[in-house]
Short mmCIF file of C-alpha atoms in Angstrom, two decimals:
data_model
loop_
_atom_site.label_atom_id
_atom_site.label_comp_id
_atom_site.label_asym_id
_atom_site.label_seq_id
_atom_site.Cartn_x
_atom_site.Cartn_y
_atom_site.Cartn_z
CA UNK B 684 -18.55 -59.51 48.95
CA UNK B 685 -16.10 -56.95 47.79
CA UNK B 686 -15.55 -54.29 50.50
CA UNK B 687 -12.83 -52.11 48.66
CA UNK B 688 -10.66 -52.12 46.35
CA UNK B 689 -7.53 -49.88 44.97
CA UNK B 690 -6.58 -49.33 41.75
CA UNK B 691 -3.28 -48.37 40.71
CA UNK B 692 -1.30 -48.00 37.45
CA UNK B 693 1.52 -50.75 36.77
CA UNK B 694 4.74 -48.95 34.84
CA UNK B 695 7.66 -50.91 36.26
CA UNK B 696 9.23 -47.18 36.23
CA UNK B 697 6.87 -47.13 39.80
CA UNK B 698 9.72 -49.37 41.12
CA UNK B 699 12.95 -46.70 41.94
CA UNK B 700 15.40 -49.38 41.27
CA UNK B 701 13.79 -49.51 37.65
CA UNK B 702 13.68 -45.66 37.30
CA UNK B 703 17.54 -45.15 38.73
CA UNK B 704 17.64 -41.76 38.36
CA UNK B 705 14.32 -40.66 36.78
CA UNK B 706 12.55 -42.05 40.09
CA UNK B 707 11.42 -39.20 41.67
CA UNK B 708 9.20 -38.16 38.58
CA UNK B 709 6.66 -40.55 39.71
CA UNK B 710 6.75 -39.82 43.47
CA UNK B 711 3.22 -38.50 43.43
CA UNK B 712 2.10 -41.39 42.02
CA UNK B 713 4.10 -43.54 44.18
CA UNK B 714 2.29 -41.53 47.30
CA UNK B 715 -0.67 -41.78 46.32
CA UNK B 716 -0.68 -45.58 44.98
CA UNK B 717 0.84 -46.02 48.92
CA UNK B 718 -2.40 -44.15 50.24
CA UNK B 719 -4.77 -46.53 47.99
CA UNK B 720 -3.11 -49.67 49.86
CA UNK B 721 -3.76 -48.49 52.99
CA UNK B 722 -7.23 -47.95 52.64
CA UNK B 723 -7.53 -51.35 51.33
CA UNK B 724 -5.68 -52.66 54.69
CA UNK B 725 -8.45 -50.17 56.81
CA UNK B 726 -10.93 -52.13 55.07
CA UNK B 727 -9.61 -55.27 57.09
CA UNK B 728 -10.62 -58.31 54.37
CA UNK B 729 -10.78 -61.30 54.54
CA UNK B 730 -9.11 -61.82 51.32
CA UNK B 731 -6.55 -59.90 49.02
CA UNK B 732 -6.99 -60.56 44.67
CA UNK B 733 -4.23 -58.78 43.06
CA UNK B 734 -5.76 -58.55 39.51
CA UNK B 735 -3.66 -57.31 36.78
CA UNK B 736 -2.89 -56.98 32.86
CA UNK B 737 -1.27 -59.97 31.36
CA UNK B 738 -0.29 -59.47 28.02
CA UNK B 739 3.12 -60.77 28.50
CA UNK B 740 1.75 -63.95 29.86
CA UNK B 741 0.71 -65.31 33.11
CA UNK B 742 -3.31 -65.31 32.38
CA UNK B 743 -4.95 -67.02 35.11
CA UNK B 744 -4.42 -67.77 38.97
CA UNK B 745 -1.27 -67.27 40.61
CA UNK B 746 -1.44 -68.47 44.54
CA UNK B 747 0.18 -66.58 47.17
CA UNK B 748 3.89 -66.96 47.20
CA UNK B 749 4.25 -67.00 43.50
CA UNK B 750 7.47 -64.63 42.27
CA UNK B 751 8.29 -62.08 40.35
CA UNK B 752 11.58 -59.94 38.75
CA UNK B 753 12.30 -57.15 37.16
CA UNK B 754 15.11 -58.75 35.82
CA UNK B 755 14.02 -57.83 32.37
CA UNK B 756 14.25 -54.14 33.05
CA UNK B 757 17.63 -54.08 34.22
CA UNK B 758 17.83 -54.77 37.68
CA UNK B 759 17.89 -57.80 40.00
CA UNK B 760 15.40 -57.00 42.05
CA UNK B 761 12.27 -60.49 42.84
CA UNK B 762 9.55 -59.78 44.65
CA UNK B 763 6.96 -61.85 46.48
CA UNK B 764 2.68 -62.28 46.25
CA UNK B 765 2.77 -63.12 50.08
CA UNK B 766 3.59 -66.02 51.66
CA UNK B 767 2.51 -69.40 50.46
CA UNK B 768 0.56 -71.20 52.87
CA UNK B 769 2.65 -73.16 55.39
CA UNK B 770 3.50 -76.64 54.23
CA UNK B 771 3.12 -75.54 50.87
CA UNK B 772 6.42 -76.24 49.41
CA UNK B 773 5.36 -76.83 45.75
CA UNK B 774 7.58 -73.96 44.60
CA UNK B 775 7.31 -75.82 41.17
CA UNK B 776 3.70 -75.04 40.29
CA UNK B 777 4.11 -71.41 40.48
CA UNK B 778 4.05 -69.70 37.51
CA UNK B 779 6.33 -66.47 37.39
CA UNK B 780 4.12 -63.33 37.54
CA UNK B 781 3.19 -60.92 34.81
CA UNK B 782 4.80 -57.24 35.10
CA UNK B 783 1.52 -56.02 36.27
CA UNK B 784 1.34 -58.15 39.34
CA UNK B 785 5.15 -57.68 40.27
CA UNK B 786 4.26 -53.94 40.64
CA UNK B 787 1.52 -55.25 42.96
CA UNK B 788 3.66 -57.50 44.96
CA UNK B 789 5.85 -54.39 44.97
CA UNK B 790 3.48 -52.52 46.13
CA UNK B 791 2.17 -54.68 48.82
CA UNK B 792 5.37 -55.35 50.13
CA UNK B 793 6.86 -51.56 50.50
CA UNK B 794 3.46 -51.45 52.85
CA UNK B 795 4.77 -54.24 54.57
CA UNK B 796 0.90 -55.86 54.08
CA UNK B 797 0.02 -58.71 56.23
CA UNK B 798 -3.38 -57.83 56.43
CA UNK B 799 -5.38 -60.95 54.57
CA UNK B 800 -4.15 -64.33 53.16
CA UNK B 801 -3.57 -63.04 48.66
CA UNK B 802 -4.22 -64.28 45.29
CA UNK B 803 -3.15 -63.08 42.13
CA UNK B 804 -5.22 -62.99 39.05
CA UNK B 805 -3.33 -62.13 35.76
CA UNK B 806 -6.45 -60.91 32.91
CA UNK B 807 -5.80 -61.68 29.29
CA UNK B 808 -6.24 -58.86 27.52
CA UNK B 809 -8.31 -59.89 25.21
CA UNK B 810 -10.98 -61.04 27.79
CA UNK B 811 -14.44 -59.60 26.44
CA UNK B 812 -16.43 -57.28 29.12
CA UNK B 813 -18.67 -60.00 29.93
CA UNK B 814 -16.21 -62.36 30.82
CA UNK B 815 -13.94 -59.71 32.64
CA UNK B 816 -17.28 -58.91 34.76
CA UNK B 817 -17.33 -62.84 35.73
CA UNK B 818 -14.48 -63.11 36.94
CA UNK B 819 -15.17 -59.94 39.03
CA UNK B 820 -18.21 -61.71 40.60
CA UNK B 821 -16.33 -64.54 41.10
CA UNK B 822 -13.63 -63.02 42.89
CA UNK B 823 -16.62 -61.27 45.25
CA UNK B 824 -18.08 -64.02 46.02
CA UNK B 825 -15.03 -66.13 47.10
CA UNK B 826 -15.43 -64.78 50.86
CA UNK B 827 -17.05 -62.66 53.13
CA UNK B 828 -15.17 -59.71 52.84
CA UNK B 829 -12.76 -59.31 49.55
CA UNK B 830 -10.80 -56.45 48.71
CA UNK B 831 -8.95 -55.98 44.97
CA UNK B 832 -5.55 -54.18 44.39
CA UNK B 833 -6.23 -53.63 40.54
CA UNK B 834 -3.32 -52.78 38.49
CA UNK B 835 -3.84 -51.16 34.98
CA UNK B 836 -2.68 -48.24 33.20
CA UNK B 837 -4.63 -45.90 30.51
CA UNK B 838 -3.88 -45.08 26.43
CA UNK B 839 -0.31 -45.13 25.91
CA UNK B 840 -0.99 -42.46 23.40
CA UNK B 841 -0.85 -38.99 24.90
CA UNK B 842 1.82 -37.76 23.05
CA UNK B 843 3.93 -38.05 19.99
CA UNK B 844 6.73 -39.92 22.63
CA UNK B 845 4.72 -42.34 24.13
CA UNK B 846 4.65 -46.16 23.32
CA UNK B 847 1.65 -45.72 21.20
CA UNK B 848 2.54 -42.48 19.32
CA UNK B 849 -0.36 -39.64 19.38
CA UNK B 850 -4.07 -40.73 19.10
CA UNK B 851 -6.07 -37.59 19.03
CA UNK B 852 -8.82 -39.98 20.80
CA UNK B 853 -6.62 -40.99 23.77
CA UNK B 854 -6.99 -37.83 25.79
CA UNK B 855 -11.26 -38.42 25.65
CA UNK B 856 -11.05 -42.62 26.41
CA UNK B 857 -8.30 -41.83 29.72
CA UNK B 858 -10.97 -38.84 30.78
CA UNK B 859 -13.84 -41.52 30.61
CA UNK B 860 -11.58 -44.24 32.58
CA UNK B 861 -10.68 -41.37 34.85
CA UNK B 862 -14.45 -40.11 35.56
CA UNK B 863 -15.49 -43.87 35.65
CA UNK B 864 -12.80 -44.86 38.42
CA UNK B 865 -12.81 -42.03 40.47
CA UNK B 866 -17.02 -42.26 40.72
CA UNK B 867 -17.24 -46.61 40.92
CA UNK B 868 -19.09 -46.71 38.12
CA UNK B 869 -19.05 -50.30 36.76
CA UNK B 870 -21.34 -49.28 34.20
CA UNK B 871 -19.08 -46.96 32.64
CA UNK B 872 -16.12 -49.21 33.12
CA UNK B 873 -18.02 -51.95 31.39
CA UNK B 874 -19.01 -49.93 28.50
CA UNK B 875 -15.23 -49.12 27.68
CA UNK B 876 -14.66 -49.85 24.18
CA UNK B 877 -12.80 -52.95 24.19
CA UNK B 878 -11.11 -52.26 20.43
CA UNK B 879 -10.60 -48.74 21.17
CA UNK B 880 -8.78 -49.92 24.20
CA UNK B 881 -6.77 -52.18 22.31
CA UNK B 882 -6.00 -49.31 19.57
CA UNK B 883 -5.00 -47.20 22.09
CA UNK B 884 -3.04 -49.75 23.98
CA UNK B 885 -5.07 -49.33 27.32
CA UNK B 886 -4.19 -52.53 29.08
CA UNK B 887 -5.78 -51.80 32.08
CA UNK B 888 -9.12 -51.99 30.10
CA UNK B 889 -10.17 -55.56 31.35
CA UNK B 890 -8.15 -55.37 35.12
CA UNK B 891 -11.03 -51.86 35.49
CA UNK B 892 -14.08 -54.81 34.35
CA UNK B 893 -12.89 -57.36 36.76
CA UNK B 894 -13.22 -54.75 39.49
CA UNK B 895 -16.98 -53.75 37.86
CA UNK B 896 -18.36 -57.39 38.24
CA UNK B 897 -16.78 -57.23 41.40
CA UNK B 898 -18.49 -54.14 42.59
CA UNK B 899 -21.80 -54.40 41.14
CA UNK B 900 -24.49 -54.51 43.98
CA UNK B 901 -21.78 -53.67 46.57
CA UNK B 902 -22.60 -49.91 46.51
CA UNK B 903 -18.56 -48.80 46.96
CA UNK B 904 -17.89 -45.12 46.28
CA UNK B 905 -15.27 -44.15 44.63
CA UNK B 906 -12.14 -41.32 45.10
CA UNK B 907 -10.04 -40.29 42.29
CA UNK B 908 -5.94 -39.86 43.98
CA UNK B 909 -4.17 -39.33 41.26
CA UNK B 910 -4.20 -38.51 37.43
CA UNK B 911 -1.67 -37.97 35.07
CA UNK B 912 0.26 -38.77 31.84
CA UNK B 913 3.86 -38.97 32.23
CA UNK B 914 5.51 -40.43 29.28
CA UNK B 915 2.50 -40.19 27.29
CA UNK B 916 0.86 -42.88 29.30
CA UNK B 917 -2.57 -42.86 31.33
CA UNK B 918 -1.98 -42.93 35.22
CA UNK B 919 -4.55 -43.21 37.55
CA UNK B 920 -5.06 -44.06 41.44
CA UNK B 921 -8.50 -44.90 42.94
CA UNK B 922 -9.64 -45.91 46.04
CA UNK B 923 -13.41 -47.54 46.48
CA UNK B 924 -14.97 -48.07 49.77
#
């Protein structure tokens, strides 16, 4: 049963070694992403599912002790999804982890977590709501208490500098995610349009409808930390408990 869950967004900017000297533009949402772990750690699960965008690959399961770098960005800097289980030397049949869950690891690791034994699940973007929601209950139902870190960012079209360029409709489908988020309501999130998502390059579209089948029937409430659009992208923080 899921117990809580965080979500935060996934820019590898949210690393400072990636950001160099533009770091401290994201130190609010660095904060609050840092407050969202803990309350998933007060929550004291059984079981950690980082769940996370994957369009650069990595779509499935990826088992505690799987790797990640941000070599790609510039900087030699691996992280780690936990430790793998002891006598689990099979290095080999990890697969390297998507951006999103790097952040995660990331993430987990600057709050030293060693709270629950973790999985990663990278989402294929292209998963429909329905399936997205599936995987959510499965995830729920894999122990007695779960608890999601859910890594996802909004439109990257908030301005005429971000990735996407302007889309007048961008501001409206982030406000939605936003309200949606920051109240736990899995309806909403599952009635996000998934091609306006795509449009608008919204990537943490399906990540949000994992954590909806995850939450539906668990009666979590939800906090909004943090919302903003640096760089033209959609940021946003949530904690549900």
């Amino acid at each position: 049963m899921l117990v809580a869950a965080a979500v935060c967004p996934c820019p590898p900017l949210l690393v400072p070694e990636v950001a160099t000297g533009a770091a401290p533009e994201l130190d609010a949402a660095r904060a609050a992403c840092a407050d969202a772990v803990g309350l998933l750690a007060a929550a004291r699960p059984d079981r950690l599912y980082v769940v996370g965008a994957a369009p650069d690959g990595g779509h499935g399961v990826h088992p505690a002790g799987s790797t990640g770098s941000f070599a790609g960005f510039g900087v030699d800097l691996s992280v780690r999804l936990g430790e793998a289980p002891a006598g689990d030397g099979d290095e080999g049949a990890r697969r390297a982890l998507p951006t999103s869950l790097a952040v995660g690891a990331w993430l987990l690791g600057r709050a030293g977590w060693a709270d629950a034994p973790i999985e990663g699940l990278g989402v294929d973007g292209a998963a429909t709501p329905d399936v997205c929601a599936g995987l959510g209950r499965g995830l729920a139902d894999s122990a007695g208490r779960v608890a999601l870190l859910v890594l996802g960012d909004g439109s990257a079209c908030r301005t005429v500098k971000a990735p996407g360029y302007l889309d007048e409709r961008a501001e409206d489908f982030d406000a939605a995610a936003a309200r949606a988020l920051g109240t736990a309501d899995t309806a909403a999130l599952l009635a996000l349009d998934t091609g306006l998502a795509h449009e608008l390059k919204a990537a943490g579209r399906a990540p949000w409808q994992v954590l909806a089948g995850a939450a539906q029937g668990a009666g979590l409430d939800g906090r909004l930390l943090f919302e903003d659009a640096p760089y033209g992208v959609g940021y946003f923080v949530a904690a549900w408990s």
